[in-house]
């Protein structure tokens, strides 16, 4: 659908669900509290959301535990569970426009990115994990004939998924699909900045046949609903995606409560290394999209562009020309490539980093401020810095906005050393035509994901997660369903 007028009409007519979803029903928060979610494109209120706290979290966890123990989902045959998960994928497809609209209005992502990336990826996530369900196998080990020893895999129980705002539906899909596929019950706590699409997800889950209590949504703030979930004594696992600071808190909460399992998918400061023999034109195109996609609000944002000194000036010139394709505008317009940032606070945070970059000696080549005419929304211009060293703040901290820094290097060893000089290690790329350089650098990079001559490529088989403080555990891929299960040894004495 390429018609901005139609998207705007749909936006005017949208009536999102605002309550919590607990035990198969939409309900108000126990204390009746609400919070306002704003449209970042214009700062106007979108909806008054039920605001859950520890009481609502407790009701949701109890419902999830009851459903788990009853076996309606956890002991249902793999084929039946697969059928439900495939129906979820079909319903996501049938409601794709509604989902795209909700995330667009709630967090400012462009409608074209939503329909071309977030929705197809979310649908594939449910299809992929549906397909994994009957591929999980146990083992009969080599024992003496007097015994039969089986190692079987069982679900964990109640899994809490705590998700960020930058890909509201897709991050929920990445967390919830493997948890459900493994037979667990789930309580989802979406980010307070983007609470809407999770409730539509709850609606289609019910329609697809997910039994009451197996999937619950508690919207609310991190420090009350999120913390209450992470500290809950009857939650078996936290699947977290968000900042490194909160990821560390999740590990602490697990230790302070019941030692629940924790996986964390956190921040990044990803480098792209452009060697002298790179396919220059393609590398520049990916350098630009790697930082400006989703307004730079992406964990894998390629915010450090390590460019061989011989290419530096030509690279900057070409980057500027390519970046002209990324113009901020109304995210409901399919022609828009850059929407607003998620909140005024996030906009100010990014502008503050730009200020720090200037003060520390970086030179703004393009952007660096708020685009004219869009002041009501939370926009920041796509920005490129040059004259940056790897010791500057903008080369070290995750900005989470459309801001890239070009850092020149002399040798391959220096490039790898700069790339690895980070507390993060989520994604990285190397651009070269030389096979030895490609393999060598790919192995030397301290990064969970390395791309060679591309960026952001992949499919559901790709383990997604980081080295170092980018987190622990992986999303997507087959090992993720196993991470939502535990192993049991059954030793049968045959006498
Ligand atoms: P955030 O850490 O502020 O919030 C994430 C979630 O945690 C939200 O639901 C929030 O309500 C909750 N939360 C916040 N404080 C909490 C607390 N004290 N206790 C319990 N829960 C709490 O992150 P964000 O700003 O929503 O998202 C941006 C971050 O997410 C970036 O750092 C980005 O790199 C990261 N991210 C990582 C990946 C990945 O796959 N590695 C993917 C997307 C986003």
Coordinates of C-alpha atoms and ligand atoms in Angstrom, one line a residue:
X1 CA 0.0 0.0 0.0
X2 CA 1.8 3.1 -1.2
X3 CA -0.8 5.7 -0.5
X4 CA 0.0 8.2 2.2
X5 CA -3.5 9.5 2.3
X6 CA -4.9 6.0 3.0
X7 CA -2.4 5.4 5.8
X8 CA -3.3 8.8 7.3
X9 CA -7.0 7.9 7.1
X10 CA -6.3 4.5 8.8
X11 CA -4.3 6.3 11.5
X12 CA -7.2 8.7 12.2
X13 CA -9.6 5.8 12.6
X14 CA -7.3 3.6 14.8
X15 CA -8.8 2.5 18.1
X16 CA -6.1 0.5 19.9
X17 CA -6.7 -1.9 22.8
X18 CA -5.3 -0.2 25.9
X19 CA -5.9 -2.8 28.7
X20 CA -3.7 -5.5 30.0
X21 CA -4.2 -9.1 28.8
X22 CA -4.2 -11.6 31.7
X23 CA -5.6 -15.2 31.7
X24 CA -7.3 -14.8 28.3
X25 CA -9.1 -11.5 29.1
X26 CA -8.4 -7.8 28.6
X27 CA -8.5 -6.2 32.0
X28 CA -7.8 -2.9 33.7
X29 CA -4.8 -2.6 36.0
X30 CA -5.7 -3.6 39.6
X31 CA -4.9 -0.1 40.9
X32 CA -6.7 1.5 37.9
X33 CA -3.6 3.5 36.9
X34 CA -2.9 4.6 33.3
X35 CA -0.1 6.2 31.4
X36 CA -0.2 8.1 28.1
X37 CA 1.6 6.9 25.0
X38 CA 2.6 9.7 22.6
X39 CA 3.0 9.9 18.9
X40 CA 6.6 10.9 18.3
X41 CA 5.9 12.4 14.9
X42 CA 3.9 15.2 16.5
X43 CA 4.1 14.8 20.3
X44 CA 0.3 14.3 20.6
X45 CA -1.3 11.7 22.9
X46 CA -2.2 8.4 21.2
X47 CA -3.8 6.4 23.9
X48 CA -4.2 6.1 27.7
X49 CA -2.7 2.7 28.6
X50 CA -3.4 0.6 31.6
X51 CA -0.3 0.7 33.8
X52 CA 0.5 -2.5 35.4
X53 CA 2.5 -2.9 38.6
X54 CA 3.6 -5.8 40.9
X55 CA -0.1 -6.7 41.6
X56 CA -0.9 -7.2 37.9
X57 CA 2.5 -8.9 37.3
X58 CA 1.6 -11.3 40.1
X59 CA -1.8 -12.1 38.6
X60 CA -0.3 -12.7 35.2
X61 CA 2.4 -15.0 36.6
X62 CA -0.1 -16.9 38.5
X63 CA -2.3 -17.3 35.4
X64 CA 0.8 -18.4 33.4
X65 CA 1.8 -20.9 36.1
X66 CA -1.8 -22.4 36.3
X67 CA -1.9 -22.8 32.5
X68 CA 1.6 -24.3 32.6
X69 CA 0.7 -26.9 35.3
X70 CA -2.6 -27.7 33.6
X71 CA -0.7 -29.0 30.5
X72 CA -3.1 -27.2 28.1
X73 CA -0.1 -26.0 26.2
X74 CA 3.0 -27.5 27.9
X75 CA 1.9 -31.1 27.3
X76 CA 0.0 -30.5 24.1
X77 CA 1.2 -32.6 21.2
X78 CA 4.0 -31.0 19.2
X79 CA 1.9 -31.1 16.0
X80 CA -1.0 -29.3 17.7
X81 CA 1.4 -26.6 19.0
X82 CA 2.9 -26.2 15.6
X83 CA -0.6 -25.8 14.1
X84 CA -1.3 -22.9 16.5
X85 CA 2.0 -21.2 15.9
X86 CA 1.4 -21.4 12.1
X87 CA -2.0 -19.9 12.6
X88 CA -0.4 -17.0 14.5
X89 CA 1.9 -16.4 11.5
X90 CA -1.1 -16.5 9.2
X91 CA -3.0 -14.0 11.4
X92 CA 0.0 -11.7 11.6
X93 CA 0.0 -11.6 7.8
X94 CA -3.8 -11.0 7.7
X95 CA -3.4 -8.1 10.2
X96 CA -0.1 -6.8 8.9
X97 CA -1.4 -3.3 8.1
X98 CA -2.8 -2.9 11.6
X99 CA 0.4 -4.0 13.2
X100 CA 2.5 -1.7 11.0
X101 CA 0.2 1.2 11.7
X102 CA 0.4 0.7 15.5
X103 CA 4.2 0.5 15.6
X104 CA 4.5 3.4 13.2
X105 CA 2.3 5.7 15.4
X106 CA 3.7 4.5 18.6
X107 CA 7.5 4.7 18.0
X108 CA 7.9 6.6 14.7
X109 CA 9.4 3.9 12.5
X110 CA 8.6 4.5 8.9
X111 CA 5.7 2.6 7.5
X112 CA 7.8 1.3 4.6
X113 CA 10.3 -0.2 6.9
X114 CA 7.6 -1.8 9.0
X115 CA 5.9 -3.4 6.0
X116 CA 9.1 -4.5 4.4
X117 CA 11.2 -5.6 7.4
X118 CA 9.3 -5.8 10.8
X119 CA 6.2 -7.6 9.6
X120 CA 7.9 -10.2 7.3
X121 CA 10.5 -10.9 10.0
X122 CA 7.9 -11.3 12.7
X123 CA 5.8 -13.7 10.5
X124 CA 8.9 -15.7 9.7
X125 CA 9.8 -15.9 13.4
X126 CA 6.6 -17.7 14.2
X127 CA 6.9 -19.9 11.2
X128 CA 10.5 -20.8 12.0
X129 CA 9.9 -21.6 15.7
X130 CA 6.7 -23.6 14.7
X131 CA 9.0 -25.7 12.5
X132 CA 11.4 -26.3 15.3
X133 CA 8.9 -27.8 17.7
X134 CA 9.1 -31.4 16.5
X135 CA 12.8 -31.2 15.7
X136 CA 13.8 -31.1 19.4
X137 CA 15.0 -34.5 20.3
X138 CA 16.2 -36.3 23.4
X139 CA 19.0 -38.9 23.7
X140 CA 19.3 -42.5 24.8
X141 CA 22.9 -42.7 26.1
X142 CA 25.3 -45.7 25.9
X143 CA 24.8 -47.5 29.2
X144 CA 25.1 -50.9 30.5
X145 CA 22.3 -53.2 29.4
X146 CA 20.9 -53.2 33.0
X147 CA 19.7 -49.6 32.5
X148 CA 18.0 -47.3 30.0
X149 CA 19.2 -43.8 30.3
X150 CA 17.2 -41.1 28.5
X151 CA 18.0 -37.4 28.4
X152 CA 14.8 -35.6 27.7
X153 CA 14.1 -31.9 27.1
X154 CA 11.3 -30.2 28.9
X155 CA 10.0 -26.6 29.0
X156 CA 11.1 -24.3 31.8
X157 CA 7.7 -23.2 33.0
X158 CA 6.9 -19.4 33.1
X159 CA 9.0 -17.2 30.9
X160 CA 9.0 -13.4 31.2
X161 CA 9.8 -11.5 28.1
X162 CA 10.9 -7.9 28.6
X163 CA 11.3 -6.0 25.3
X164 CA 12.5 -2.6 24.0
X165 CA 10.7 0.0 21.9
X166 CA 12.9 0.0 18.8
X167 CA 11.2 -2.9 17.0
X168 CA 8.1 -3.3 19.2
X169 CA 6.4 -6.2 17.4
X170 CA 9.6 -7.9 16.0
X171 CA 11.4 -8.0 19.3
X172 CA 8.3 -9.4 21.0
X173 CA 8.2 -12.0 18.3
X174 CA 11.8 -12.9 18.7
X175 CA 11.3 -13.4 22.5
X176 CA 7.8 -14.9 22.6
X177 CA 7.9 -17.4 19.7
X178 CA 10.7 -19.6 21.0
X179 CA 9.4 -19.5 24.5
X180 CA 5.9 -20.7 23.4
X181 CA 7.3 -23.2 20.9
X182 CA 9.2 -24.8 23.8
X183 CA 5.9 -25.3 25.7
X184 CA 6.3 -22.5 28.2
X185 CA 3.7 -20.0 29.4
X186 CA 4.7 -16.4 28.8
X187 CA 4.3 -13.0 30.4
X188 CA 5.3 -10.1 28.0
X189 CA 6.2 -6.7 29.4
X190 CA 6.6 -4.4 26.4
X191 CA 8.5 -1.1 26.6
X192 CA 6.4 1.7 28.0
X193 CA 7.2 3.9 24.9
X194 CA 5.6 1.4 22.5
X195 CA 2.9 -0.6 24.3
X196 CA 0.3 -0.9 21.5
X197 CA 1.1 -3.8 19.2
X198 CA 1.6 -6.4 22.0
X199 CA -2.1 -6.1 22.7
X200 CA -3.1 -6.8 19.1
X201 CA -0.7 -9.8 19.3
X202 CA -2.6 -11.0 22.4
X203 CA -5.8 -10.8 20.4
X204 CA -4.6 -12.8 17.5
X205 CA -3.0 -15.4 19.8
X206 CA -6.4 -16.0 21.3
X207 CA -7.9 -16.3 17.9
X208 CA -5.2 -18.7 16.8
X209 CA -6.0 -21.0 19.7
X210 CA -3.4 -20.2 22.4
X211 CA -5.2 -21.3 25.6
X212 CA -6.1 -18.8 28.3
X213 CA -3.2 -18.0 30.6
X214 CA -0.5 -19.2 28.3
X215 CA 0.2 -15.7 26.9
X216 CA -0.2 -12.6 29.0
X217 CA 0.7 -8.9 28.5
X218 CA 1.4 -6.5 31.3
X219 CA 2.2 -3.0 30.1
X220 CA 3.8 -0.7 32.5
X221 CA 7.1 1.0 33.4
X222 CA 10.4 -0.8 33.7
X223 CA 11.1 0.1 37.3
X224 CA 7.7 -1.2 38.5
X225 CA 6.2 -3.9 36.2
X226 CA 9.6 -4.9 34.6
X227 CA 11.4 -5.1 37.9
X228 CA 8.5 -7.0 39.6
X229 CA 8.6 -9.6 36.8
X230 CA 12.4 -10.0 37.1
X231 CA 12.2 -10.4 40.8
X232 CA 9.2 -12.7 40.8
X233 CA 9.8 -15.9 42.6
X234 CA 7.7 -17.9 40.3
X235 CA 9.2 -16.8 37.0
X236 CA 11.7 -19.4 35.6
X237 CA 13.4 -17.3 32.9
X238 CA 13.8 -13.7 31.8
X239 CA 14.3 -13.2 28.2
X240 CA 15.4 -9.6 28.0
X241 CA 16.2 -7.2 25.1
X242 CA 17.2 -3.7 25.9
X243 CA 20.1 -1.6 27.2
X244 CA 23.2 -3.0 28.7
X245 CA 22.6 -1.1 32.0
X246 CA 19.1 -2.7 32.4
X247 CA 20.5 -6.1 31.2
X248 CA 23.0 -6.0 34.1
X249 CA 20.1 -5.2 36.5
X250 CA 18.3 -8.4 35.2
X251 CA 21.2 -10.5 36.3
X252 CA 21.1 -8.9 39.7
X253 CA 17.3 -9.4 40.0
X254 CA 17.8 -13.1 39.2
X255 CA 20.4 -13.4 41.9
X256 CA 18.3 -11.5 44.4
X257 CA 15.2 -13.7 43.8
X258 CA 15.0 -17.3 42.6
X259 CA 18.2 -17.6 40.4
X260 CA 15.9 -17.6 37.3
X261 CA 17.7 -18.1 34.0
X262 CA 18.5 -14.9 32.2
X263 CA 19.3 -14.2 28.6
X264 CA 20.1 -10.6 27.6
X265 CA 20.3 -9.0 24.1
X266 CA 21.8 -5.6 24.8
X267 CA 23.5 -2.6 23.2
X268 CA 26.2 -2.2 20.6
X269 CA 28.7 0.1 19.0
X270 CA 29.2 -1.7 15.7
X271 CA 32.1 -1.2 13.3
X272 CA 32.2 -1.5 9.6
X273 CA 35.8 -1.9 8.3
X274 CA 36.4 -0.7 4.8
X275 CA 39.7 -2.1 3.5
X276 CA 41.5 -0.5 0.5
X277 CA 40.4 -3.2 -1.8
X278 CA 36.7 -3.0 -0.9
X279 CA 33.9 -2.8 -3.5
X280 CA 33.8 0.9 -2.7
X281 CA 30.3 1.9 -4.0
X282 CA 28.5 -1.0 -2.4
X283 CA 30.4 -0.4 0.9
X284 CA 29.3 3.2 1.0
X285 CA 25.7 2.3 0.3
X286 CA 25.7 -0.2 3.2
X287 CA 27.6 2.3 5.5
X288 CA 24.7 4.8 5.0
X289 CA 21.9 2.3 5.4
X290 CA 23.7 0.6 8.3
X291 CA 23.4 3.7 10.4
X292 CA 20.3 5.5 9.2
X293 CA 17.9 2.5 9.1
X294 CA 15.3 2.9 11.9
X295 CA 16.7 6.3 12.6
X296 CA 19.8 4.6 14.0
X297 CA 17.7 3.2 16.8
X298 CA 18.9 -0.3 16.3
X299 CA 21.2 -2.4 18.4
X300 CA 23.3 -3.2 15.3
X301 CA 23.6 0.4 14.1
X302 CA 26.9 0.7 12.3
X303 CA 28.0 3.8 14.1
X304 CA 31.7 3.4 13.7
X305 CA 32.9 3.5 10.1
X306 CA 36.6 2.4 10.0
X307 CA 37.8 3.5 6.6
X308 CA 41.3 3.0 5.2
X309 CA 43.1 6.3 5.1
X310 CA 43.6 6.1 1.3
X311 CA 39.8 6.1 0.9
X312 CA 38.8 8.5 3.6
X313 CA 38.1 11.7 1.6
X314 CA 36.3 9.9 -1.2
X315 CA 34.3 7.9 1.3
X316 CA 33.1 11.0 3.1
X317 CA 32.2 12.7 -0.2
X318 CA 30.2 9.7 -1.4
X319 CA 28.6 9.1 2.0
X320 CA 27.2 12.7 1.9
X321 CA 25.8 12.1 -1.6
X322 CA 24.2 8.7 -0.6
X323 CA 22.8 10.1 2.6
X324 CA 20.6 12.5 0.7
X325 CA 18.2 9.6 0.3
X326 CA 17.6 9.6 4.0
X327 CA 15.3 12.6 4.6
X328 CA 13.3 12.9 7.8
X329 CA 9.5 13.1 7.3
X330 CA 6.1 11.8 8.2
X331 CA 6.6 8.1 9.0
X332 CA 3.1 7.4 7.6
X333 CA 4.3 8.4 4.2
X334 CA 5.7 5.3 2.4
X335 CA 8.3 7.6 0.8
X336 CA 9.8 8.5 4.2
X337 CA 13.1 6.9 5.0
X338 CA 13.7 8.5 8.4
X339 CA 11.1 9.0 11.1
X340 CA 11.2 10.8 14.4
X341 CA 13.1 9.3 17.4
X342 CA 10.9 7.6 19.9
X343 CA 10.7 10.3 22.6
X344 CA 11.7 13.8 23.3
X345 CA 14.1 12.4 25.9
X346 CA 15.8 10.2 23.3
X347 CA 16.0 13.2 20.9
X348 CA 17.7 15.3 23.5
X349 CA 20.0 12.4 24.4
X350 CA 21.1 12.1 20.8
X351 CA 21.5 15.9 20.4
X352 CA 23.6 15.9 23.5
X353 CA 26.0 13.3 22.0
X354 CA 26.3 15.5 18.9
X355 CA 27.2 18.4 21.1
X356 CA 29.8 16.3 23.0
X357 CA 31.2 15.1 19.6
X358 CA 31.7 18.7 18.5
X359 CA 33.2 19.7 21.9
X360 CA 35.7 16.8 21.7
X361 CA 36.9 17.9 18.3
X362 CA 34.8 16.0 15.9
X363 CA 33.6 17.8 12.7
X364 CA 30.0 17.5 11.6
X365 CA 29.9 16.8 7.9
X366 CA 26.1 16.5 7.5
X367 CA 23.2 17.0 9.9
X368 CA 23.9 17.7 13.5
X369 CA 20.5 19.2 14.5
X370 CA 16.7 19.2 14.3
X371 CA 15.3 19.3 10.7
X372 CA 13.5 22.5 9.9
X373 CA 9.7 22.3 9.9
X374 CA 9.5 19.1 12.0
X375 CA 10.1 20.7 15.4
X376 CA 6.8 19.3 16.9
X377 CA 8.1 15.8 16.5
X378 CA 11.2 14.3 18.0
X379 CA 13.4 14.4 14.8
X380 CA 17.2 14.5 14.5
X381 CA 18.9 15.0 11.2
X382 CA 21.0 12.1 9.8
X383 CA 24.5 13.1 11.0
X384 CA 28.0 12.2 10.0
X385 CA 31.1 13.2 12.0
X386 CA 34.7 13.1 10.7
X387 CA 37.9 13.9 12.5
X388 CA 37.0 11.3 15.1
X389 CA 39.4 9.1 17.1
X390 CA 38.4 5.9 18.9
X391 CA 38.9 7.6 22.2
X392 CA 36.1 10.1 21.8
X393 CA 32.8 9.6 23.5
X394 CA 30.8 9.4 20.2
X395 CA 33.1 6.5 19.2
X396 CA 32.6 4.6 22.4
X397 CA 29.1 5.0 23.7
X398 CA 25.9 3.7 22.2
X399 CA 24.1 6.8 20.8
X400 CA 21.0 5.0 19.5
X401 CA 20.3 7.6 16.9
X402 CA 21.2 8.6 13.3
X403 CA 24.8 9.5 14.1
X404 CA 27.9 7.9 12.5
X405 CA 31.6 8.6 13.0
X406 CA 34.3 8.0 10.3
X407 CA 37.6 6.8 11.8
X408 CA 40.6 6.4 9.5
X409 CA 43.1 3.6 9.9
X410 CA 46.4 2.6 8.3
X411 CA 46.7 -1.2 8.7
X412 CA 44.4 -4.2 9.0
X413 CA 45.8 -4.8 12.5
X414 CA 45.0 -1.2 13.5
X415 CA 41.5 -1.6 12.2
X416 CA 40.8 -4.8 14.1
X417 CA 42.3 -3.2 17.3
X418 CA 40.0 -0.2 17.0
X419 CA 37.0 -2.4 16.2
X420 CA 37.7 -4.5 19.3
X421 CA 38.4 -1.6 21.6
X422 CA 34.8 -1.5 22.9
X423 CA 32.8 -2.9 25.8
X424 CA 30.3 -4.1 23.2
X425 CA 30.6 -6.9 20.6
X426 CA 27.3 -7.3 18.8
X427 CA 27.8 -6.9 15.1
X428 CA 30.6 -5.9 12.7
X429 CA 31.5 -6.1 9.1
X430 CA 34.6 -6.1 6.9
X431 CA 34.6 -5.0 3.2
X432 CA 37.4 -6.6 1.2
X433 CA 37.9 -8.6 -2.0
X434 CA 40.7 -10.6 -0.5
X435 CA 39.8 -14.0 0.8
X436 CA 42.5 -14.1 3.4
X437 CA 41.7 -10.7 4.8
X438 CA 38.0 -11.6 4.9
X439 CA 38.6 -14.8 6.9
X440 CA 41.3 -13.3 9.0
X441 CA 39.4 -10.2 10.1
X442 CA 36.1 -12.2 10.6
X443 CA 37.9 -14.4 13.0
X444 CA 39.8 -11.6 14.8
X445 CA 36.7 -9.5 15.4
X446 CA 35.2 -9.8 18.9
X447 CA 31.6 -9.8 17.8
X448 CA 28.7 -12.2 17.9
X449 CA 27.8 -11.5 14.2
X450 CA 30.3 -10.7 11.5
X451 CA 29.3 -9.8 7.9
X452 CA 31.6 -9.9 5.0
X453 CA 30.8 -7.6 2.1
X454 CA 27.3 -6.9 3.4
X455 CA 25.5 -5.6 6.4
X456 CA 22.3 -6.6 8.2
X457 CA 22.0 -9.7 6.0
X458 CA 20.7 -12.9 7.5
X459 CA 17.7 -15.2 8.0
X460 CA 16.1 -17.1 10.9
X461 CA 19.0 -19.6 11.1
X462 CA 21.4 -16.9 12.1
X463 CA 22.2 -16.8 15.8
X464 CA 21.6 -13.2 16.9
X465 CA 23.4 -12.0 20.0
X466 CA 26.6 -10.4 21.3
X467 CA 30.0 -10.9 22.7
X468 CA 31.1 -8.9 25.8
X469 CA 28.5 -6.5 27.2
X470 CA 26.2 -6.8 24.2
X471 CA 24.6 -9.7 26.1
X472 CA 24.5 -13.4 26.6
X473 CA 22.4 -15.9 24.8
X474 CA 21.1 -15.8 21.3
X475 CA 17.8 -14.9 19.5
X476 CA 16.5 -16.5 16.3
X477 CA 18.3 -19.8 15.3
X478 CA 17.6 -23.4 16.6
X479 CA 19.6 -23.0 19.8
X480 CA 17.1 -20.5 21.0
X481 CA 14.3 -23.0 21.4
X482 CA 16.7 -25.2 23.4
X483 CA 17.5 -22.1 25.6
X484 CA 13.9 -22.2 26.6
X485 CA 14.1 -25.8 27.8
X486 CA 15.8 -27.7 30.5
X487 CA 17.3 -31.2 30.4
X488 CA 16.1 -34.1 32.5
X489 CA 18.0 -37.4 33.0
X490 CA 15.7 -40.4 33.4
X491 CA 17.6 -43.5 34.5
X492 CA 15.5 -46.7 34.3
X493 CA 16.8 -49.7 36.2
X494 CA 16.1 -52.8 34.1
X495 CA 17.3 -55.1 36.8
Ligands
LIG1 P1 15.8 -0.3 28.2 O1 16.8 -1.1 28.8 O2 15.6 1.1 28.7 O3 14.4 -1.0 28.3 C1 14.1 -2.3 27.8 C2 13.0 -2.9 28.6 O4 13.4 -3.0 30.0 C3 11.7 -2.0 28.6 O5 10.6 -2.9 28.6 C4 11.8 -1.4 30.0 O6 10.5 -1.0 30.5 C5 12.4 -2.4 30.8 N1 13.1 -1.9 32.0 C6 13.7 -0.7 32.1 N2 14.2 -0.5 33.4 C7 13.9 -1.7 34.1 C8 14.2 -2.1 35.4 N3 14.8 -1.4 36.3 N4 13.8 -3.4 35.7 C9 13.1 -4.1 34.8 N5 12.8 -3.8 33.6 C10 13.2 -2.5 33.2 O7 16.1 -0.3 26.6 P2 15.3 0.5 25.5 O8 15.7 1.9 25.6 O9 13.8 0.1 25.5 O10 15.9 -0.1 24.2 C11 17.1 0.3 23.6 C12 18.2 -0.6 24.0 O11 17.9 -1.9 23.5 C13 19.5 -0.3 23.2 O12 20.6 -0.4 24.1 C14 19.6 -1.4 22.2 O13 20.9 -1.6 21.7 C15 19.0 -2.5 22.9 N6 18.5 -3.5 21.9 C16 19.3 -4.7 21.7 C17 18.9 -5.6 20.8 C18 19.7 -6.9 20.6 O14 19.3 -7.8 19.9 N7 20.9 -7.0 21.1 C19 17.7 -5.4 20.0 C20 17.0 -4.3 20.2 C21 17.4 -3.3 21.2

